[in-house]
CSV table of C-alpha atoms in Angstrom, one decimal:
chain,number,residue,atom,x,y,z
A,868,UNK,CA,-10.5,36.6,5.4
A,869,UNK,CA,-13.4,38.1,5.1
A,870,UNK,CA,-15.3,34.6,5.3
A,871,UNK,CA,-19.1,34.3,6.0
A,872,UNK,CA,-19.4,31.6,8.2
A,873,UNK,CA,-22.3,29.4,9.0
A,874,UNK,CA,-22.8,26.2,11.0
A,875,UNK,CA,-22.0,22.8,10.1
A,876,UNK,CA,-23.6,19.6,10.9
A,877,UNK,CA,-20.8,17.7,13.2
A,878,UNK,CA,-18.5,20.6,12.1
A,879,UNK,CA,-17.1,23.8,13.8
A,880,UNK,CA,-18.2,25.9,10.7
A,881,UNK,CA,-19.0,26.1,6.9
A,882,UNK,CA,-17.2,29.2,5.1
A,883,UNK,CA,-17.6,31.3,2.1
A,884,UNK,CA,-14.9,33.1,0.4
A,885,UNK,CA,-15.4,34.3,-3.1
A,886,UNK,CA,-14.7,30.9,-5.2
A,887,UNK,CA,-13.8,28.6,-2.4
A,888,UNK,CA,-15.6,27.1,0.2
A,889,UNK,CA,-13.8,25.4,3.9
A,890,UNK,CA,-15.6,22.9,6.1
A,891,UNK,CA,-14.3,22.7,9.1
A,892,UNK,CA,-15.2,19.6,10.8
A,893,UNK,CA,-14.8,18.0,14.9
A,894,UNK,CA,-12.7,15.5,13.4
A,895,UNK,CA,-10.3,17.8,12.8
A,896,UNK,CA,-10.5,17.4,8.8
A,897,UNK,CA,-11.1,20.4,6.8
A,898,UNK,CA,-12.5,20.6,3.2
A,899,UNK,CA,-11.4,22.9,1.0
A,900,UNK,CA,-13.4,23.2,-2.1
A,901,UNK,CA,-14.1,25.7,-5.5
A,902,UNK,CA,-12.3,26.9,-8.5
A,903,UNK,CA,-9.8,29.1,-6.3
A,904,UNK,CA,-9.2,26.2,-3.9
A,905,UNK,CA,-5.7,25.5,-5.0
A,906,UNK,CA,-5.0,28.9,-4.9
A,907,UNK,CA,-5.8,29.3,-1.4
A,908,UNK,CA,-4.6,26.5,-0.2
A,909,UNK,CA,-0.8,27.5,-1.7
A,910,UNK,CA,-0.9,30.7,-0.5
A,911,UNK,CA,-2.9,31.1,2.7
A,912,UNK,CA,-3.8,27.8,4.4
A,913,UNK,CA,-0.2,26.8,3.8
A,914,UNK,CA,2.2,29.7,4.5
A,915,UNK,CA,0.1,31.7,6.9
A,916,UNK,CA,-1.7,28.9,9.0
A,917,UNK,CA,0.0,26.2,8.5
A,918,UNK,CA,3.2,27.1,8.5
A,919,UNK,CA,4.2,23.8,6.1
A,920,UNK,CA,4.1,24.1,1.5
A,921,UNK,CA,2.7,20.8,0.1
A,922,UNK,CA,1.1,21.3,-2.5
A,923,UNK,CA,2.9,20.4,-5.7
A,924,UNK,CA,5.7,19.5,-3.7
A,925,UNK,CA,5.2,15.6,-4.0
A,926,UNK,CA,8.1,15.1,-5.3
A,927,UNK,CA,10.0,16.8,-2.4
A,928,UNK,CA,8.0,15.0,0.5
A,929,UNK,CA,7.9,11.7,-1.6
A,930,UNK,CA,10.9,10.8,-3.5
A,931,UNK,CA,10.4,7.6,-3.6
A,932,UNK,CA,6.8,7.8,-5.2
A,933,UNK,CA,8.8,8.8,-7.8
A,934,UNK,CA,11.6,6.4,-8.8
A,935,UNK,CA,10.2,3.2,-10.7
A,936,UNK,CA,8.9,1.1,-9.4
A,937,UNK,CA,5.9,-1.7,-9.4
A,938,UNK,CA,2.1,-0.8,-7.8
A,939,UNK,CA,-0.2,-3.7,-7.4
A,940,UNK,CA,-3.4,-4.1,-5.5
A,941,UNK,CA,-6.6,-6.1,-5.4
A,942,UNK,CA,-10.4,-6.4,-6.1
A,943,UNK,CA,-13.0,-8.4,-5.4
A,944,UNK,CA,-11.4,-10.6,-2.3
A,945,UNK,CA,-14.1,-9.7,-0.4
A,946,UNK,CA,-17.3,-9.9,-2.6
A,947,UNK,CA,-19.2,-13.4,-2.5
A,948,UNK,CA,-20.5,-12.8,-6.2
A,949,UNK,CA,-17.4,-12.3,-9.2
A,950,UNK,CA,-13.7,-12.4,-9.1
A,951,UNK,CA,-10.4,-12.2,-8.1
A,952,UNK,CA,-8.6,-9.3,-9.7
A,953,UNK,CA,-5.1,-8.5,-9.1
A,954,UNK,CA,-3.4,-5.5,-11.4
A,955,UNK,CA,-0.3,-4.5,-11.3
A,956,UNK,CA,1.3,-1.0,-13.0
A,957,UNK,CA,4.9,0.1,-13.7
A,958,UNK,CA,5.6,3.9,-13.1
A,959,UNK,CA,8.7,6.5,-13.5
A,960,UNK,CA,8.7,9.8,-12.8
A,961,UNK,CA,7.0,11.5,-15.7
A,962,UNK,CA,4.1,8.7,-15.5
A,963,UNK,CA,3.5,10.1,-11.7
A,964,UNK,CA,3.1,13.0,-13.1
A,965,UNK,CA,0.8,12.6,-15.6
A,966,UNK,CA,-1.1,10.1,-13.6
A,967,UNK,CA,-1.1,12.8,-10.5
A,968,UNK,CA,-3.0,15.2,-12.9
A,969,UNK,CA,-5.4,12.3,-14.0
A,970,UNK,CA,-6.1,12.4,-10.4
A,971,UNK,CA,-5.5,9.2,-9.5
A,972,UNK,CA,-5.6,7.7,-6.3
A,973,UNK,CA,-6.9,5.2,-4.4
A,974,UNK,CA,-10.2,3.5,-5.6
A,975,UNK,CA,-12.0,2.8,-2.4
A,976,UNK,CA,-11.7,6.8,-2.3
A,977,UNK,CA,-13.6,6.8,-5.8
A,978,UNK,CA,-16.8,6.6,-5.4
A,979,UNK,CA,-19.1,5.7,-8.8
A,980,UNK,CA,-17.9,2.9,-10.0
A,981,UNK,CA,-18.5,4.6,-13.5
A,982,UNK,CA,-15.7,6.9,-12.4
A,983,UNK,CA,-13.6,3.7,-11.4
A,984,UNK,CA,-14.4,2.9,-15.2
A,985,UNK,CA,-13.6,5.7,-16.7
A,986,UNK,CA,-10.3,6.2,-14.7
A,987,UNK,CA,-8.7,2.6,-15.5
A,988,UNK,CA,-9.3,3.6,-19.9
A,989,UNK,CA,-6.9,6.4,-19.3
A,990,UNK,CA,-4.4,4.8,-17.0
A,991,UNK,CA,-4.1,1.9,-19.6
A,992,UNK,CA,-3.6,5.2,-22.6
A,993,UNK,CA,-1.0,6.2,-20.3
A,994,UNK,CA,1.0,3.4,-19.3
A,995,UNK,CA,0.5,1.0,-22.2
A,996,UNK,CA,2.1,-2.4,-21.9
A,997,UNK,CA,3.8,-1.8,-18.2
A,998,UNK,CA,0.2,-2.6,-17.0
A,999,UNK,CA,-1.1,-6.3,-16.1
A,1000,UNK,CA,-4.3,-7.5,-14.9
A,1001,UNK,CA,-4.6,-10.9,-13.4
A,1002,UNK,CA,-8.7,-11.9,-13.7
A,1003,UNK,CA,-9.3,-14.7,-11.7
A,1004,UNK,CA,-12.7,-16.0,-12.6
A,1005,UNK,CA,-14.7,-17.5,-9.2
A,1006,UNK,CA,-14.7,-21.2,-11.1
A,1007,UNK,CA,-10.5,-20.8,-11.4
A,1008,UNK,CA,-10.8,-19.1,-8.0
A,1009,UNK,CA,-12.5,-21.4,-6.5
A,1010,UNK,CA,-10.2,-24.4,-7.9
A,1011,UNK,CA,-7.3,-22.3,-6.9
A,1012,UNK,CA,-8.7,-21.8,-3.1
A,1013,UNK,CA,-9.0,-25.8,-2.8
A,1014,UNK,CA,-5.1,-25.6,-4.2
A,1015,UNK,CA,-3.8,-23.3,-2.0
A,1016,UNK,CA,-6.8,-23.8,1.4
A,1017,UNK,CA,-5.8,-20.1,2.2
A,1018,UNK,CA,-6.6,-16.8,0.6
A,1019,UNK,CA,-3.5,-14.9,1.2
A,1020,UNK,CA,-1.3,-18.5,-0.2
A,1021,UNK,CA,-3.8,-17.6,-3.1
A,1022,UNK,CA,-3.0,-13.4,-3.3
A,1023,UNK,CA,0.4,-13.8,-3.7
A,1024,UNK,CA,0.1,-16.9,-6.3
A,1025,UNK,CA,-1.8,-13.9,-8.1
A,1026,UNK,CA,0.5,-10.9,-7.1
A,1027,UNK,CA,3.6,-12.8,-8.0
A,1028,UNK,CA,2.2,-13.3,-11.6
A,1029,UNK,CA,2.0,-9.9,-11.6
A,1030,UNK,CA,5.4,-9.4,-11.0
A,1031,UNK,CA,6.7,-12.1,-13.3
A,1032,UNK,CA,4.3,-10.3,-16.5
A,1033,UNK,CA,5.6,-6.5,-15.5
A,1034,UNK,CA,9.2,-7.7,-15.0
A,1035,UNK,CA,8.8,-9.5,-19.2
A,1036,UNK,CA,8.5,-5.4,-19.7
A,1037,UNK,CA,10.9,-4.0,-17.1
A,1038,UNK,CA,13.4,-5.9,-16.8
A,1039,UNK,CA,15.4,-3.7,-14.8
A,1040,UNK,CA,12.5,-2.8,-12.4
A,1041,UNK,CA,14.2,-2.8,-8.8
A,1042,UNK,CA,11.1,-2.5,-6.3
A,1043,UNK,CA,7.1,-3.5,-6.1
A,1044,UNK,CA,5.0,-2.1,-3.5
A,1045,UNK,CA,1.7,-3.5,-2.6
A,1046,UNK,CA,-0.8,-3.7,0.6
A,1047,UNK,CA,0.6,-5.6,4.1
A,1048,UNK,CA,-1.8,-8.6,3.4
A,1049,UNK,CA,0.3,-11.5,4.4
A,1050,UNK,CA,4.1,-12.4,5.9
A,1051,UNK,CA,6.0,-11.4,3.1
A,1052,UNK,CA,7.6,-14.3,3.0
A,1053,UNK,CA,4.7,-15.9,0.9
A,1054,UNK,CA,5.0,-13.5,-1.7
A,1055,UNK,CA,8.5,-13.6,-2.0
A,1056,UNK,CA,8.5,-17.4,-2.2
A,1057,UNK,CA,6.1,-17.2,-4.6
A,1058,UNK,CA,8.3,-15.7,-7.3
A,1059,UNK,CA,10.0,-17.3,-9.9
A,1060,UNK,CA,13.0,-17.0,-10.9
A,1061,UNK,CA,13.2,-13.4,-12.4
A,1062,UNK,CA,10.8,-11.6,-9.4
A,1063,UNK,CA,13.6,-12.9,-7.2
A,1064,UNK,CA,15.2,-10.5,-7.9
A,1065,UNK,CA,13.3,-7.5,-6.9
A,1066,UNK,CA,12.8,-6.0,-3.3
A,1067,UNK,CA,9.8,-6.6,-2.1
A,1068,UNK,CA,7.8,-3.7,0.4
A,1069,UNK,CA,4.1,-4.1,2.1
A,1070,UNK,CA,2.5,-2.2,4.0
A,1071,UNK,CA,-0.6,-0.7,5.2
A,1072,UNK,CA,-2.5,2.2,3.3
A,1073,UNK,CA,0.3,1.4,0.1
A,1074,UNK,CA,-2.6,3.5,-2.2
A,1075,UNK,CA,-0.8,6.1,-1.1
A,1076,UNK,CA,1.4,5.7,-3.6
A,1077,UNK,CA,0.6,6.3,-7.4
A,1078,UNK,CA,1.9,3.3,-8.5
A,1079,UNK,CA,-0.7,1.3,-5.9
A,1080,UNK,CA,-3.7,3.4,-6.5
A,1081,UNK,CA,-3.3,2.9,-10.2
A,1082,UNK,CA,-3.4,-1.1,-9.9
A,1083,UNK,CA,-6.2,-0.5,-7.3
A,1084,UNK,CA,-8.8,1.5,-10.1
A,1085,UNK,CA,-7.2,-1.6,-12.9
A,1086,UNK,CA,-7.9,-4.2,-10.7
A,1087,UNK,CA,-11.6,-2.6,-9.8
A,1088,UNK,CA,-12.5,-1.9,-13.2
A,1089,UNK,CA,-11.3,-5.7,-14.3
A,1090,UNK,CA,-13.8,-6.9,-11.3
A,1091,UNK,CA,-16.8,-4.9,-12.4
A,1092,UNK,CA,-16.7,-5.6,-15.8
A,1093,UNK,CA,-15.9,-8.9,-15.2
A,1094,UNK,CA,-19.1,-8.7,-12.9
A,1095,UNK,CA,-21.5,-7.4,-14.7
A,1096,UNK,CA,-20.9,-10.1,-17.2
A,1097,UNK,CA,-20.8,-13.2,-14.8
A,1098,UNK,CA,-24.6,-11.3,-13.9
A,1099,UNK,CA,-25.8,-11.2,-17.9
A,1100,UNK,CA,-24.9,-14.9,-18.4
A,1101,UNK,CA,-27.6,-15.8,-15.2
A,1102,UNK,CA,-29.9,-13.0,-16.4
A,1103,UNK,CA,-29.6,-11.8,-12.8
A,1104,UNK,CA,-27.7,-8.6,-11.9
A,1105,UNK,CA,-25.1,-9.9,-8.8
A,1106,UNK,CA,-24.9,-7.1,-6.0
A,1107,UNK,CA,-21.1,-6.1,-4.7
A,1108,UNK,CA,-19.8,-7.2,-1.1
A,1109,UNK,CA,-21.5,-9.8,1.3
A,1110,UNK,CA,-24.7,-8.4,2.4
A,1111,UNK,CA,-28.0,-9.7,2.8
A,1112,UNK,CA,-29.2,-8.5,0.0
A,1113,UNK,CA,-26.3,-10.7,-1.6
A,1114,UNK,CA,-27.6,-13.7,0.4
A,1115,UNK,CA,-30.9,-13.7,-0.8
A,1116,UNK,CA,-29.4,-13.4,-5.0
A,1117,UNK,CA,-27.3,-15.9,-4.1
A,1118,UNK,CA,-30.9,-18.6,-2.6
A,1119,UNK,CA,-32.5,-17.7,-5.8
A,1120,UNK,CA,-29.9,-18.7,-8.5
A,1121,UNK,CA,-29.9,-21.9,-6.4
A,1122,UNK,CA,-32.9,-22.6,-6.3
A,1123,UNK,CA,-34.0,-21.5,-9.5
A,1124,UNK,CA,-30.3,-22.3,-11.6
A,1125,UNK,CA,-28.5,-24.9,-9.0
A,1126,UNK,CA,-25.7,-25.4,-7.7
A,1127,UNK,CA,-23.1,-25.3,-9.8
A,1128,UNK,CA,-24.2,-22.5,-12.0
A,1129,UNK,CA,-23.7,-21.0,-8.4
A,1130,UNK,CA,-20.2,-22.0,-8.1
A,1131,UNK,CA,-19.6,-20.6,-12.1
A,1132,UNK,CA,-20.1,-17.1,-10.0
A,1133,UNK,CA,-19.2,-17.1,-6.6
A,1134,UNK,CA,-16.1,-18.2,-4.1
A,1135,UNK,CA,-17.6,-21.1,-2.6
A,1136,UNK,CA,-15.0,-20.6,0.5
A,1137,UNK,CA,-17.6,-17.7,1.8
A,1138,UNK,CA,-20.3,-18.8,4.3
A,1139,UNK,CA,-22.5,-17.3,2.4
A,1140,UNK,CA,-22.3,-20.2,0.2
A,1141,UNK,CA,-23.5,-23.2,2.5
A,1142,UNK,CA,-26.3,-20.6,3.9
A,1143,UNK,CA,-27.8,-19.8,0.7
A,1144,UNK,CA,-28.0,-23.7,0.4
A,1145,UNK,CA,-29.7,-24.0,3.3
A,1146,UNK,CA,-26.4,-25.7,5.3
A,1147,UNK,CA,-25.1,-24.0,8.7
A,1148,UNK,CA,-21.6,-23.1,8.7
A,1149,UNK,CA,-19.5,-24.8,10.8
A,1150,UNK,CA,-18.5,-22.2,13.7
A,1151,UNK,CA,-15.5,-20.3,13.8
A,1152,UNK,CA,-13.1,-20.5,16.9
A,1153,UNK,CA,-12.4,-18.1,19.5
A,1154,UNK,CA,-9.2,-16.9,18.6
A,1155,UNK,CA,-8.6,-15.9,22.4
A,1156,UNK,CA,-9.1,-19.6,23.6
A,1157,UNK,CA,-5.7,-21.1,23.5
A,1158,UNK,CA,-6.9,-25.4,22.8
A,1159,UNK,CA,-4.4,-28.3,22.5
A,1160,UNK,CA,-5.3,-31.6,22.0
A,1161,UNK,CA,-4.6,-34.2,25.2
A,1162,UNK,CA,-1.8,-36.1,25.5
């Protein structure tokens, strides 16, 4: 095939030919880049090497993804600062093709926050009112967590709310897909009368579905925008996640602005919430130890 080859760190080789470059990694992953990458995959890689045509055949290999359904995802549940955002998107055959052309994929695979924000704007232009986003700020989140006493139940409540909102717009939607986060019965029991008629499917790696991927991008964009607003309200840039840097910023807010201000921008059930106050969190029980009270 007249490729020029070179060494590749942690890989078998790097190859270049015209406007196509290949990187073959030890993990078995092959990365194809360049302006002629699509042609190379369709006319060389698939027919001559893989012996299977997949590019451009998404509708054949994944017919369910092109059928009318809702996709639901969330952002912020692992972040000390900021809201919990749950989003849902309704897609059908036409909108899925449009979203695929836009480059919609799981937001976790989008390295740039700005890219996620830009994509979210384009997604809304495509799906319009067939999207629902619930943004639960820290103050409301802390109240709800005290009520539910469990993150999975809070998530189920939020997912159910999004489903109900979308069913007001597309009442005949037959199915909703989300990532597996709890016993499906918890979500089913959280649905109101309208939502109880819809088929719920929870699965691992649900973001491979375009509707779920679009929802994940809207949720991430909603989280990023609200996190920025909360930071501005306390004159502090709020970092994502639950790292040592996050703890340091939490300590600054607690010592200079007080506990009530911290509660307005952070999730109070995180261990970090106690740690920034200088309180030692209780030890987590070892799940491997079976314990029962003496009779």
